[in-house]
XYZ file of C-alpha atoms in Angstrom:
548
model
C 0.000 0.000 0.000
C 2.556 2.553 -1.154
C -0.091 5.145 -2.049
C -3.067 4.810 0.288
C -5.094 7.544 -1.388
C -4.677 6.095 -4.892
C -5.529 2.587 -3.690
C -8.577 3.906 -1.851
C -9.775 5.768 -4.935
C -9.441 2.609 -7.025
C -11.378 0.601 -4.430
C -14.195 3.156 -4.291
C -14.290 3.406 -8.094
C -14.852 -0.360 -8.219
C -17.692 0.043 -5.691
C -19.245 2.782 -7.836
C -19.043 0.544 -10.916
C -20.750 -2.261 -8.988
C -23.524 0.005 -7.675
C -24.026 1.936 -10.935
C -22.715 -0.122 -13.889
C -23.397 2.765 -16.263
C -20.901 4.844 -14.282
C -18.023 2.391 -14.522
C -15.973 5.076 -16.275
C -16.266 7.547 -13.387
C -13.165 8.272 -11.336
C -13.425 8.814 -7.598
C -11.547 11.559 -5.786
C -11.111 11.523 -2.023
C -10.121 14.355 0.285
C -9.298 14.754 3.930
C -12.443 15.777 5.864
C -12.100 18.968 7.870
C -12.820 17.120 11.111
C -10.833 13.994 11.950
C -13.919 12.554 13.660
C -15.475 12.214 10.168
C -12.881 9.633 9.149
C -9.623 9.568 7.270
C -11.025 10.387 3.830
C -14.297 11.488 2.276
C -15.792 11.599 -1.225
C -18.774 13.359 -2.766
C -19.024 10.939 -5.702
C -22.648 10.033 -4.855
C -23.627 13.705 -4.985
C -21.996 14.249 -8.359
C -23.466 11.044 -9.823
C -27.006 11.396 -8.439
C -28.495 13.172 -11.460
C -26.846 10.838 -13.951
C -27.984 7.783 -11.994
C -31.425 9.342 -11.351
C -31.215 8.370 -7.696
C -31.347 10.133 -4.369
C -27.755 11.004 -3.322
C -28.003 9.380 0.111
C -29.582 6.269 -1.360
C -26.847 6.123 -3.992
C -24.145 6.645 -1.356
C -25.595 3.752 0.670
C -25.493 1.519 -2.422
C -21.864 2.431 -3.061
C -20.964 1.761 0.581
C -22.695 -1.618 0.402
C -20.585 -2.496 -2.645
C -17.254 -1.677 -0.965
C -15.375 -4.985 -0.652
C -13.814 -6.195 2.562
C -10.129 -5.260 2.581
C -7.098 -4.543 4.713
C -7.479 -0.905 3.686
C -10.943 0.148 4.870
C -12.155 -0.336 8.443
C -15.559 1.176 7.662
C -17.334 3.375 5.107
C -20.341 5.428 6.162
C -22.915 7.702 4.572
C -22.920 11.247 5.959
C -24.942 14.390 5.390
C -26.621 14.825 2.022
C -24.725 11.935 0.471
C -21.065 12.112 1.383
C -19.148 8.907 2.025
C -16.701 8.975 4.922
C -14.009 6.316 5.048
C -12.008 5.224 8.073
C -8.824 3.308 7.352
C -7.664 0.244 9.221
C -4.844 0.838 11.721
C -2.528 -1.211 9.480
C -3.289 1.011 6.489
C -2.605 4.155 8.502
C 0.633 2.760 9.879
C 1.942 1.619 6.487
C 3.205 5.126 5.714
C 5.994 4.695 8.271
C 7.496 1.777 6.348
C 7.128 3.661 3.090
C 8.933 6.729 4.444
C 11.754 4.664 5.923
C 12.129 2.694 2.699
C 12.067 5.664 0.308
C 14.009 8.055 2.523
C 14.978 11.277 0.748
C 12.790 10.231 -2.219
C 9.589 10.146 -0.150
C 7.139 12.696 -1.482
C 8.589 12.658 -4.993
C 6.624 11.390 -7.986
C 7.385 10.595 -11.622
C 4.079 11.876 -12.975
C 5.663 14.192 -15.563
C 8.258 11.761 -16.878
C 11.106 14.165 -17.518
C 9.037 16.902 -19.186
C 11.226 19.978 -19.558
C 10.365 23.115 -17.607
C 12.323 26.360 -17.524
C 11.990 28.529 -14.435
C 13.353 32.041 -14.837
C 13.836 34.050 -11.669
C 15.803 36.907 -10.095
C 16.921 38.289 -13.525
C 18.062 41.490 -11.819
C 19.650 44.251 -13.852
C 23.403 44.219 -13.120
C 23.227 47.814 -11.912
C 23.466 47.277 -8.155
C 23.366 44.783 -5.293
C 20.379 42.441 -5.030
C 17.612 43.880 -2.868
C 15.083 42.105 -0.651
C 12.606 41.866 -3.517
C 15.187 39.920 -5.499
C 15.649 37.800 -2.392
C 11.965 36.933 -2.281
C 12.121 36.072 -5.949
C 15.205 33.897 -5.430
C 13.578 31.994 -2.570
C 10.325 31.524 -4.509
C 12.012 30.512 -7.765
C 14.467 28.086 -6.218
C 11.785 26.446 -4.062
C 9.511 26.190 -7.087
C 12.303 24.532 -9.076
C 12.785 22.019 -6.268
C 9.043 21.369 -6.173
C 8.876 20.696 -9.906
C 11.818 18.336 -9.622
C 9.831 16.319 -7.057
C 7.069 15.903 -9.646
C 9.317 14.309 -12.243
C 10.081 17.401 -14.343
C 13.483 18.072 -15.857
C 14.041 21.546 -14.440
C 16.308 24.269 -15.773
C 16.935 27.371 -13.633
C 17.618 30.452 -15.738
C 18.792 33.990 -14.997
C 18.170 36.598 -17.691
C 20.728 39.386 -17.553
C 19.404 42.726 -18.763
C 22.856 43.874 -19.847
C 21.622 46.215 -22.558
C 19.642 49.424 -22.569
C 19.605 52.827 -20.910
C 19.993 51.581 -17.318
C 23.317 49.981 -18.201
C 24.421 53.198 -19.888
C 23.493 55.098 -16.723
C 25.586 52.635 -14.713
C 28.644 53.249 -16.880
C 28.201 57.013 -16.736
C 27.806 56.860 -12.941
C 31.003 54.828 -12.499
C 32.938 57.212 -14.735
C 31.672 60.215 -12.797
C 32.727 58.694 -9.460
C 36.095 57.690 -10.907
C 36.717 61.282 -11.979
C 35.780 62.480 -8.496
C 38.292 60.006 -7.005
C 40.921 61.485 -9.328
C 40.075 64.948 -8.013
C 38.293 66.129 -11.110
C 35.242 68.312 -10.686
C 32.289 66.701 -12.453
C 28.504 67.062 -12.343
C 26.939 63.767 -11.313
C 24.156 62.677 -13.732
C 20.614 63.232 -12.472
C 19.582 59.661 -13.300
C 22.827 58.103 -12.116
C 23.262 55.423 -9.430
C 24.287 56.946 -6.118
C 25.028 54.050 -3.782
C 28.404 53.606 -2.133
C 28.934 50.526 -4.301
C 29.434 52.803 -7.338
C 32.414 54.431 -5.591
C 33.821 50.955 -4.834
C 33.526 49.890 -8.482
C 35.066 53.143 -9.661
C 38.046 52.635 -7.350
C 38.519 49.058 -8.520
C 38.431 50.257 -12.137
C 41.134 52.812 -11.449
C 43.239 50.233 -9.616
C 42.934 47.410 -12.150
C 42.297 49.045 -15.531
C 43.837 52.491 -15.203
C 43.018 56.176 -15.149
C 42.007 56.553 -18.792
C 38.245 57.085 -18.598
C 37.616 57.896 -22.251
C 36.316 54.465 -23.268
C 32.769 54.281 -21.839
C 32.264 50.790 -23.298
C 35.247 49.483 -21.347
C 33.819 51.038 -18.183
C 30.413 49.506 -18.923
C 31.834 46.005 -19.377
C 33.884 46.322 -16.200
C 30.985 47.611 -14.079
C 28.590 44.934 -15.333
C 31.157 42.205 -14.685
C 31.818 43.487 -11.151
C 28.127 43.624 -10.282
C 27.457 40.217 -11.807
C 30.259 38.837 -9.653
C 28.759 40.449 -6.542
C 25.261 39.190 -7.339
C 26.635 35.689 -7.909
C 28.315 35.749 -4.501
C 25.086 36.889 -2.836
C 23.133 34.112 -4.548
C 25.773 31.580 -3.553
C 25.429 32.719 0.063
C 21.676 32.276 -0.351
C 22.093 28.727 -1.634
C 20.748 29.514 -5.114
C 22.353 28.259 -8.311
C 21.433 28.630 -11.969
C 21.865 26.301 -14.906
C 21.813 29.023 -17.557
C 22.688 32.731 -17.612
C 21.109 34.307 -20.677
C 22.355 37.728 -21.818
C 19.892 40.232 -23.255
C 22.713 41.649 -25.362
C 23.041 38.294 -27.149
C 19.530 38.712 -28.547
C 20.843 41.660 -30.565
C 24.259 40.267 -31.492
C 22.724 36.938 -32.574
C 20.078 38.706 -34.685
C 17.188 37.268 -32.686
C 15.493 40.616 -32.098
C 15.532 41.471 -35.804
C 14.338 37.966 -36.702
C 11.446 38.251 -34.244
C 10.424 41.622 -35.660
C 10.448 40.171 -39.202
C 8.231 37.282 -38.055
C 5.782 39.701 -36.479
C 5.695 41.874 -39.599
C 5.200 38.790 -41.783
C 2.308 37.706 -39.538
C 0.282 40.710 -40.678
C -0.256 41.790 -37.072
C 1.797 44.986 -37.308
C 1.153 48.427 -38.768
C 2.905 51.765 -39.170
C 1.565 54.839 -37.392
C 3.270 58.218 -36.883
C 6.605 56.772 -37.899
C 6.448 53.924 -35.371
C 5.845 50.205 -35.855
C 2.951 48.845 -33.785
C 1.780 45.340 -32.885
C -1.951 44.624 -32.713
C -1.817 43.161 -29.214
C -5.513 43.996 -28.800
C -6.194 41.001 -31.069
C -4.917 38.883 -28.175
C -6.700 40.535 -25.268
C -4.373 43.456 -24.486
C -6.071 46.726 -23.548
C -4.311 48.653 -26.343
C -1.880 48.070 -29.190
C 1.813 48.393 -28.359
C 4.713 50.158 -30.058
C 7.460 47.767 -31.180
C 9.842 50.155 -32.908
C 9.804 53.819 -31.969
C 9.972 56.615 -34.511
C 13.682 57.061 -33.723
C 14.338 53.463 -34.804
C 14.897 52.005 -31.313
C 12.949 49.003 -30.061
C 10.706 49.186 -27.025
C 11.617 46.875 -24.159
C 8.926 44.289 -24.822
C 10.405 43.356 -28.236
C 13.541 41.694 -26.795
C 11.270 40.112 -24.167
C 9.289 38.435 -26.963
C 12.509 37.390 -28.733
C 13.837 35.934 -25.483
C 10.697 33.880 -24.897
C 10.824 32.598 -28.459
C 14.213 31.124 -27.551
C 12.643 29.334 -24.579
C 10.119 27.690 -26.871
C 12.722 26.844 -29.506
C 14.953 25.298 -26.842
C 12.228 22.738 -26.183
C 10.660 24.170 -23.043
C 6.961 23.548 -23.615
C 6.460 24.763 -20.056
C 8.090 27.962 -18.831
C 7.504 29.917 -15.631
C 8.605 33.477 -14.928
C 8.980 34.543 -11.291
C 8.875 38.338 -11.304
C 7.834 41.319 -9.239
C 4.247 42.524 -9.460
C 5.522 45.637 -11.278
C 5.838 43.360 -14.331
C 2.084 42.783 -14.417
C 1.676 45.050 -17.423
C 4.122 43.035 -19.519
C 2.250 39.751 -19.259
C -0.427 40.445 -21.885
C 1.913 42.029 -24.432
C 4.584 39.320 -24.206
C 1.959 36.591 -24.594
C 0.406 38.505 -27.488
C 3.767 38.786 -29.240
C 4.353 35.052 -28.790
C 0.939 34.263 -30.250
C 1.627 36.465 -33.263
C 5.042 35.049 -34.255
C 3.376 32.029 -35.821
C 5.373 29.263 -34.142
C 2.433 27.468 -32.587
C 3.190 28.739 -29.099
C 0.075 28.089 -26.998
C -2.062 30.787 -25.454
C -1.010 31.514 -21.880
C 2.693 30.800 -22.488
C 4.657 31.413 -20.303
C 3.180 31.050 -16.825
C 3.852 33.901 -14.416
C 4.293 33.933 -10.655
C 4.199 37.592 -9.658
C 5.230 38.557 -6.151
C 4.751 41.695 -4.120
C 7.581 43.483 -2.401
C 8.878 43.103 1.138
C 8.897 45.556 4.034
C 11.735 44.989 6.501
C 11.137 45.785 10.172
C 13.632 45.954 13.035
C 12.949 47.148 16.556
C 9.403 48.014 15.535
C 10.556 50.388 12.781
C 10.848 50.001 9.032
C 14.373 49.575 7.683
C 14.585 51.425 4.378
C 18.202 51.737 3.336
C 21.472 49.872 3.153
C 24.816 51.525 3.866
C 26.179 50.270 0.537
C 23.119 50.498 -1.681
C 22.002 53.818 -0.294
C 18.310 53.547 -1.194
C 17.145 50.007 -0.363
C 17.789 47.012 1.885
C 19.968 44.391 0.225
C 19.603 40.629 0.283
C 23.063 40.429 1.830
C 21.865 42.659 4.697
C 19.098 40.162 5.465
C 21.398 37.147 5.264
C 23.969 38.787 7.534
C 21.288 39.770 10.056
C 19.107 36.664 10.188
C 20.951 33.823 8.430
C 20.197 32.062 5.174
C 17.685 29.541 6.505
C 15.481 32.084 8.242
C 15.519 34.423 5.231
C 14.597 31.652 2.796
C 11.793 30.311 5.000
C 10.325 33.737 5.732
C 10.406 34.893 2.102
C 8.347 31.914 0.896
C 6.051 31.723 3.923
C 3.315 33.872 2.399
C 1.431 33.678 -0.862
C 3.535 35.386 -3.522
C 0.906 38.001 -4.387
C 0.512 39.127 -0.756
C 2.433 41.919 0.906
C 5.044 40.626 3.340
C 6.572 42.210 6.415
C 9.954 40.687 7.269
C 10.447 41.022 11.023
C 14.186 40.771 11.615
C 13.763 40.451 15.377
C 11.418 37.487 14.928
C 13.685 35.873 12.339
C 16.602 35.999 14.782
C 14.675 34.755 17.804
C 15.032 31.235 19.155
C 11.444 30.665 20.150
C 8.376 28.799 18.970
C 7.097 32.093 17.555
C 9.841 31.903 14.912
C 8.440 29.391 12.384
C 11.751 28.266 10.883
C 13.267 27.742 14.330
C 10.144 25.840 15.375
C 10.375 23.489 12.372
C 14.138 22.993 12.579
C 13.887 22.390 16.334
C 11.437 19.554 15.652
C 14.071 17.876 13.476
C 16.763 18.464 16.103
C 14.464 16.860 18.676
C 14.149 13.784 16.473
C 17.938 13.471 16.437
C 18.107 14.037 20.208
C 15.585 11.256 20.882
C 17.613 8.859 18.738
C 20.852 9.812 20.481
C 19.189 8.977 23.794
C 18.257 5.612 22.286
C 21.869 5.078 21.232
C 21.074 5.339 17.506
C 22.632 7.671 14.950
C 20.138 9.473 12.701
C 21.791 8.082 9.564
C 21.401 4.509 10.815
C 17.857 4.891 12.141
C 15.841 4.087 8.955
C 17.531 0.705 8.576
C 17.242 0.012 12.304
C 13.480 0.612 12.470
C 12.352 -0.313 8.946
C 10.810 -3.593 10.130
C 9.639 -2.372 13.534
C 6.211 -3.640 14.677
C 3.781 -0.718 14.257
C 0.571 -2.016 15.827
C 1.077 0.122 18.949
C 0.699 3.394 16.988
C -2.924 4.075 17.873
C -2.940 7.106 20.192
C -4.531 10.356 18.939
C -1.063 11.954 18.694
C 0.213 9.049 16.628
C -2.822 8.937 14.352
C -2.455 12.689 13.693
C 1.216 12.255 12.780
C 0.497 9.268 10.543
C -2.146 11.239 8.657
C 0.200 14.168 8.234
C 3.028 11.993 6.913
C 0.649 10.365 4.427
C -0.355 13.798 3.130
C 3.187 14.890 2.219
C 3.289 13.687 -1.422
C -0.084 15.287 -2.120
C 1.025 18.545 -0.500
C 4.071 18.708 -2.772
C 1.983 17.950 -5.853
C -0.555 20.654 -4.953
C 2.157 23.231 -4.205
C 3.789 22.573 -7.594
C 0.448 22.660 -9.436
C -0.560 25.955 -7.808
C 2.927 27.555 -8.038
C 2.640 27.930 -4.269
C 5.801 27.106 -2.281
C 4.233 28.758 0.772
C 2.016 25.693 1.128
C 5.106 23.661 2.035
C 5.890 26.039 4.917
C 2.319 25.641 6.199
C 2.629 21.866 6.012
C 5.959 21.853 7.859
C 4.632 24.067 10.652
C 1.657 21.742 11.113
C 3.893 18.666 11.116
C 6.284 20.272 13.601
C 3.393 21.263 15.867
C 2.054 17.709 15.899
C 5.492 16.265 16.602
C 6.178 18.706 19.446
C 2.802 17.755 20.911
C 3.661 14.064 20.619
C 7.076 14.666 22.180
C 5.527 16.427 25.163
C 2.732 13.880 25.654
C 4.424 10.500 25.262
C 7.569 8.698 26.366
C 9.531 6.993 23.604
C 12.151 5.014 25.494
C 9.682 2.759 27.311
C 10.359 -0.749 28.627
C 7.986 -2.497 26.225
C 10.257 -3.341 23.280
C 7.496 -3.346 20.650
C 6.035 -0.014 21.781
C 9.493 1.513 21.979
C 10.383 0.323 18.465
C 7.058 1.502 17.005
C 7.341 4.970 18.520
C 10.944 5.389 17.479
C 10.055 4.281 13.934
C 7.394 7.007 13.840
C 9.895 9.529 15.206
C 12.412 8.589 12.499
C 9.756 8.845 9.760
C 8.699 12.263 11.044
C 12.284 13.476 10.987
C 12.700 12.206 7.436
C 9.646 14.090 6.190
C 10.710 17.263 8.015
C 14.096 17.011 6.293
C 12.522 16.352 2.890
C 10.193 19.335 3.220
C 12.996 21.633 4.357
C 15.115 20.434 1.413
C 12.400 21.571 -0.997
C 12.759 25.047 0.513
C 16.556 24.880 0.391
C 16.814 24.924 4.195
C 19.012 22.822 6.481
C 17.603 20.154 8.807
C 19.931 20.459 11.842
C 20.630 17.577 14.212
C 21.425 19.902 17.115
C 20.221 23.368 18.104
């Protein structure tokens, strides 16, 4: 009984086919009832079939229940309410999850449903014009956790960072570095109004003077140097955050490789463009946009959404039938026009490609007051500031602990506290407690799965144990739902619930009892709980400590 829910659904589907032969093709879905007293699982199949079967829902539910075969899986099935069917599992069926967890180990929760289907997840993609800020941090935590989630579902995942290394912002960076370099050389110079003013610009300017020289005439050389320095700094910040990428894609390459021009030609050939007032427009309103968009301005320059379309064409041409962009909510306006451009290029790209996960920004609080600036960045709080203040694990957990489209207040004092009010500490402490219990039993955590894999489990019948067993059984489904909904925050909710139930069990029961069978059963459950805590934390890119 590796997958209790799937086996239960097959058993109930057979009962439906026996009770209503005409509905033999109907699948049965079961869910956890809101109240544990209503059983382990429930289904509304009788309600949904009643009209088709031309029978009263409760009467139909009773017929389905009567057709449920005797099995080691179901202790009882009962009709409830208007026609729901509540199912209570046998103790053996509930307890089977412990053996499954101990057998599968780090693989528990993972599925092969998508058989290696390729998915590209693009996230962070910060302009190399300054240090990463807390918004980039939220994006990094969301994107990396999402990539881990998709990997658990059998996808072949590629993490991609799109470097916007072209355009006016990069020119402003180069001009800013040159201005600061001249100041360092004692030359009087007016700083550009739209320049970058953080202390990091002075640092880059000094490094340029030290490593390249004092000749500041070549603005392209300064631009390349500044971009390289900031890319290096961003890479170090991401490394400290535990985030890696498989591909770094340069915006500039879209121009040098001719992809922007090729995309424009495809759009013109599609018949979806027109000239107006010297500019080239795309009829994005044909694809649901609120107005048509300029592609090429009257001065001959492309608007920013044209390289965005060209870039997403490359995703499709590289074989990524599924692509997800994790971006700030300020990109909301680009969604419709990028999708419209992809529809118009005539490559068969489906409507709704790519998917978007848009997140809102983060407010950082410390000592009851908002923290607004960094010493180096000058105008915003950096990701490195958060990591240095609270540690990588706390930052990653906090930044994915709310739905992406909700505002988030990052409380630095809470993130640093060692109390049950700090959710990441609370979850990690549950794992450390697992290791502590095993040390008291004279067992190393690494050896525990093999030691307790064949433990007798019949003693696991207390309310605390039943609650833990149910929660462990839910883990694969929680991962699948979080991936489907692009919702890593659901994993944090699950882990907090699991930790709460384990802490309650720890406080209520003794594990190292004299009865050998009870002792072995409880320790097996403890080991399985620790394994699932570690697996869930791994999805979020967070350590599962053995000691705290």
